[in-house]
Amino acid sequence: EPEVTQTPSHQVTQMGQEVILRCVPISNHLYFYWYRQILGQKVEFLVSFYNNEISEKSEIFDDQFSVERPDGSNFTLKIRSTKLEDSAMYFCASSEGNSPLHFGNGTRLTVT
Amino acid sequence: DQQVKQNSPSLSVQEGRISILNCDYTNSMFDYFLWYKKYPAEGPTFLISISSIKDKNEDGRFTVFLNKSAKHLSLHIVPSQPGDSAVYFCAASETETSGSRLTFGEGTQLTVNP
C-alpha cells in the first residue's frame, strides 16, 4: 500500500535555527497537510495545501512557518527561527479528492 | 481547544469482548467525523468515518454511531483483538471536502488483553 514518507524521523536543533521537515506524499494525491502533536497534547492542524497554494492555515501557522512543494514529489515545512515550544511530533498527510487523510510516521523535532 | 473531547484516556477490555470508545463535540458546524488508530512511532491510520446525514456506519468489526442531537459519537469494535491495542483518535471536520482541517480529540488508549 502506498505510504506518506517523512524524513528525518528525529531532528534536533538549537533555538533560533531554521529547520526543514520533508515529506513525500502519496503520488496521486492532490491535497497535502501538516499537523503537529506536542507531547501530551492533541494533534493540531497547521496547514493544508492544494494546487501550489495554501488552502487553509491555523492560528499556529504564523510567519515563522512556510510550506513548499519544490518539485513533483516533495512537500516541505520550514520553521524559520525555531523556539523551544516548537518541539513536537510533526505529521505530514495527503489525500485525494474527498478521501480520508493518510498520515506519515512523523518527524520528532526537538528544539534545545 | 475543547471542540472535540474524548473523556476516557484509557480503556481495557478482554479479547473477544466489545470495545466502546466515546467522543463528544461542541461545534454544531461539524459535519463529518472520523476515527483514527495510532500505534507507537507511527502516524494515525484511518479506520472509519461517518457523515452527519447518517447515524451508523459499519466496516467489518468496526461500527461508528453518531447522535447529532447529543453531539456524541462512538466507535464499537466487536470482537476485540489484541492487535487492536492502540490509541484511538476521534476527529471532526466542517465538511467532507478535502483541504478542510480536522479537529482531533485527546485520544483513548485501548488495551485488549488476551
PDB file of N, CA, C and O in Angstrom, chain A residues 7 9 15 17 21 48 58 64 68 75 79-80 90 94 97 99 108 110:
ATOM      1  N   THR A   7      10.965  12.512   6.383  1.00  0.00           N
ATOM      2  CA  THR A   7      12.367  12.490   6.809  1.00  0.00           C
ATOM      3  C   THR A   7      12.759  13.848   7.385  1.00  0.00           C
ATOM      4  O   THR A   7      12.247  14.886   6.944  1.00  0.00           O
ATOM      5  N   SER A   9      13.383  11.148  10.798  1.00  0.00           N
ATOM      6  CA  SER A   9      12.449  10.683  11.824  1.00  0.00           C
ATOM      7  C   SER A   9      12.633  11.496  13.106  1.00  0.00           C
ATOM      8  O   SER A   9      11.693  11.660  13.885  1.00  0.00           O
ATOM      9  N   MET A  15      17.650  26.482  19.404  1.00  0.00           N
ATOM     10  CA  MET A  15      16.721  27.601  19.342  1.00  0.00           C
ATOM     11  C   MET A  15      17.258  28.684  18.402  1.00  0.00           C
ATOM     12  O   MET A  15      18.446  29.000  18.429  1.00  0.00           O
ATOM     13  N   GLN A  17      17.482  28.433  15.176  1.00  0.00           N
ATOM     14  CA  GLN A  17      17.911  27.864  13.901  1.00  0.00           C
ATOM     15  C   GLN A  17      16.707  27.572  13.010  1.00  0.00           C
ATOM     16  O   GLN A  17      15.577  27.388  13.478  1.00  0.00           O
ATOM     17  N   LEU A  21      11.443  20.276   7.430  1.00  0.00           N
ATOM     18  CA  LEU A  21      10.933  18.914   7.558  1.00  0.00           C
ATOM     19  C   LEU A  21      10.402  18.492   6.188  1.00  0.00           C
ATOM     20  O   LEU A  21       9.686  19.248   5.530  1.00  0.00           O
ATOM     21  N   SER A  48      -3.099  23.326   5.241  1.00  0.00           N
ATOM     22  CA  SER A  48      -3.422  22.466   4.104  1.00  0.00           C
ATOM     23  C   SER A  48      -3.001  23.185   2.827  1.00  0.00           C
ATOM     24  O   SER A  48      -2.960  24.422   2.767  1.00  0.00           O
ATOM     25  N   SER A  58      -3.895  27.387  10.277  1.00  0.00           N
ATOM     26  CA  SER A  58      -4.390  27.635  11.634  1.00  0.00           C
ATOM     27  C   SER A  58      -3.679  28.838  12.234  1.00  0.00           C
ATOM     28  O   SER A  58      -2.737  29.395  11.648  1.00  0.00           O
ATOM     29  N   GLN A  64       6.569  32.486  10.993  1.00  0.00           N
ATOM     30  CA  GLN A  64       7.765  31.655  11.143  1.00  0.00           C
ATOM     31  C   GLN A  64       7.678  30.366  10.334  1.00  0.00           C
ATOM     32  O   GLN A  64       8.673  29.684  10.128  1.00  0.00           O
ATOM     33  N   GLU A  68       6.157  24.405   1.126  1.00  0.00           N
ATOM     34  CA  GLU A  68       6.564  24.477  -0.271  1.00  0.00           C
ATOM     35  C   GLU A  68       6.469  23.093  -0.895  1.00  0.00           C
ATOM     36  O   GLU A  68       6.672  22.078  -0.221  1.00  0.00           O
ATOM     37  N   PHE A  75       7.094  17.684  -0.302  1.00  0.00           N
ATOM     38  CA  PHE A  75       6.294  18.726   0.342  1.00  0.00           C
ATOM     39  C   PHE A  75       7.023  19.046   1.641  1.00  0.00           C
ATOM     40  O   PHE A  75       7.267  18.157   2.449  1.00  0.00           O
ATOM     41  N   ILE A  79      10.491  25.929   9.349  1.00  0.00           N
ATOM     42  CA  ILE A  79      10.328  26.806  10.512  1.00  0.00           C
ATOM     43  C   ILE A  79      11.553  27.696  10.518  1.00  0.00           C
ATOM     44  O   ILE A  79      12.693  27.212  10.640  1.00  0.00           O
ATOM     45  N   ARG A  80      11.340  28.993  10.392  1.00  0.00           N
ATOM     46  CA  ARG A  80      12.446  29.916  10.114  1.00  0.00           C
ATOM     47  C   ARG A  80      13.366  30.095  11.314  1.00  0.00           C
ATOM     48  O   ARG A  80      14.568  30.057  11.189  1.00  0.00           O
ATOM     49  N   TYR A  90       5.780  16.234  14.236  1.00  0.00           N
ATOM     50  CA  TYR A  90       5.150  16.855  13.076  1.00  0.00           C
ATOM     51  C   TYR A  90       4.744  15.768  12.095  1.00  0.00           C
ATOM     52  O   TYR A  90       5.571  14.967  11.654  1.00  0.00           O
ATOM     53  N   SER A  94      -1.575  13.368   3.308  1.00  0.00           N
ATOM     54  CA  SER A  94      -2.049  13.694   1.970  1.00  0.00           C
ATOM     55  C   SER A  94      -3.383  13.008   1.746  1.00  0.00           C
ATOM     56  O   SER A  94      -3.740  12.046   2.441  1.00  0.00           O
ATOM     57  N   GLY A  97      -8.896  13.968  -3.538  1.00  0.00           N
ATOM     58  CA  GLY A  97     -10.318  14.291  -3.585  1.00  0.00           C
ATOM     59  C   GLY A  97     -10.946  14.240  -2.213  1.00  0.00           C
ATOM     60  O   GLY A  97     -10.369  14.654  -1.226  1.00  0.00           O
ATOM     61  N   SER A  99     -11.384  12.122   0.283  1.00  0.00           N
ATOM     62  CA  SER A  99     -10.982  10.868   0.909  1.00  0.00           C
ATOM     63  C   SER A  99     -10.282  11.179   2.218  1.00  0.00           C
ATOM     64  O   SER A  99      -9.811  12.293   2.422  1.00  0.00           O
ATOM     65  N   ARG A 108      10.031  13.795  14.738  1.00  0.00           N
ATOM     66  CA  ARG A 108      10.102  14.363  16.081  1.00  0.00           C
ATOM     67  C   ARG A 108      11.105  15.502  16.073  1.00  0.00           C
ATOM     68  O   ARG A 108      12.292  15.277  15.833  1.00  0.00           O
ATOM     69  N   THR A 110      13.051  18.297  18.138  1.00  0.00           N
ATOM     70  CA  THR A 110      13.459  18.703  19.482  1.00  0.00           C
ATOM     71  C   THR A 110      14.279  19.985  19.361  1.00  0.00           C
ATOM     72  O   THR A 110      15.306  20.012  18.683  1.00  0.00           O
TER      73      THR A 110
END
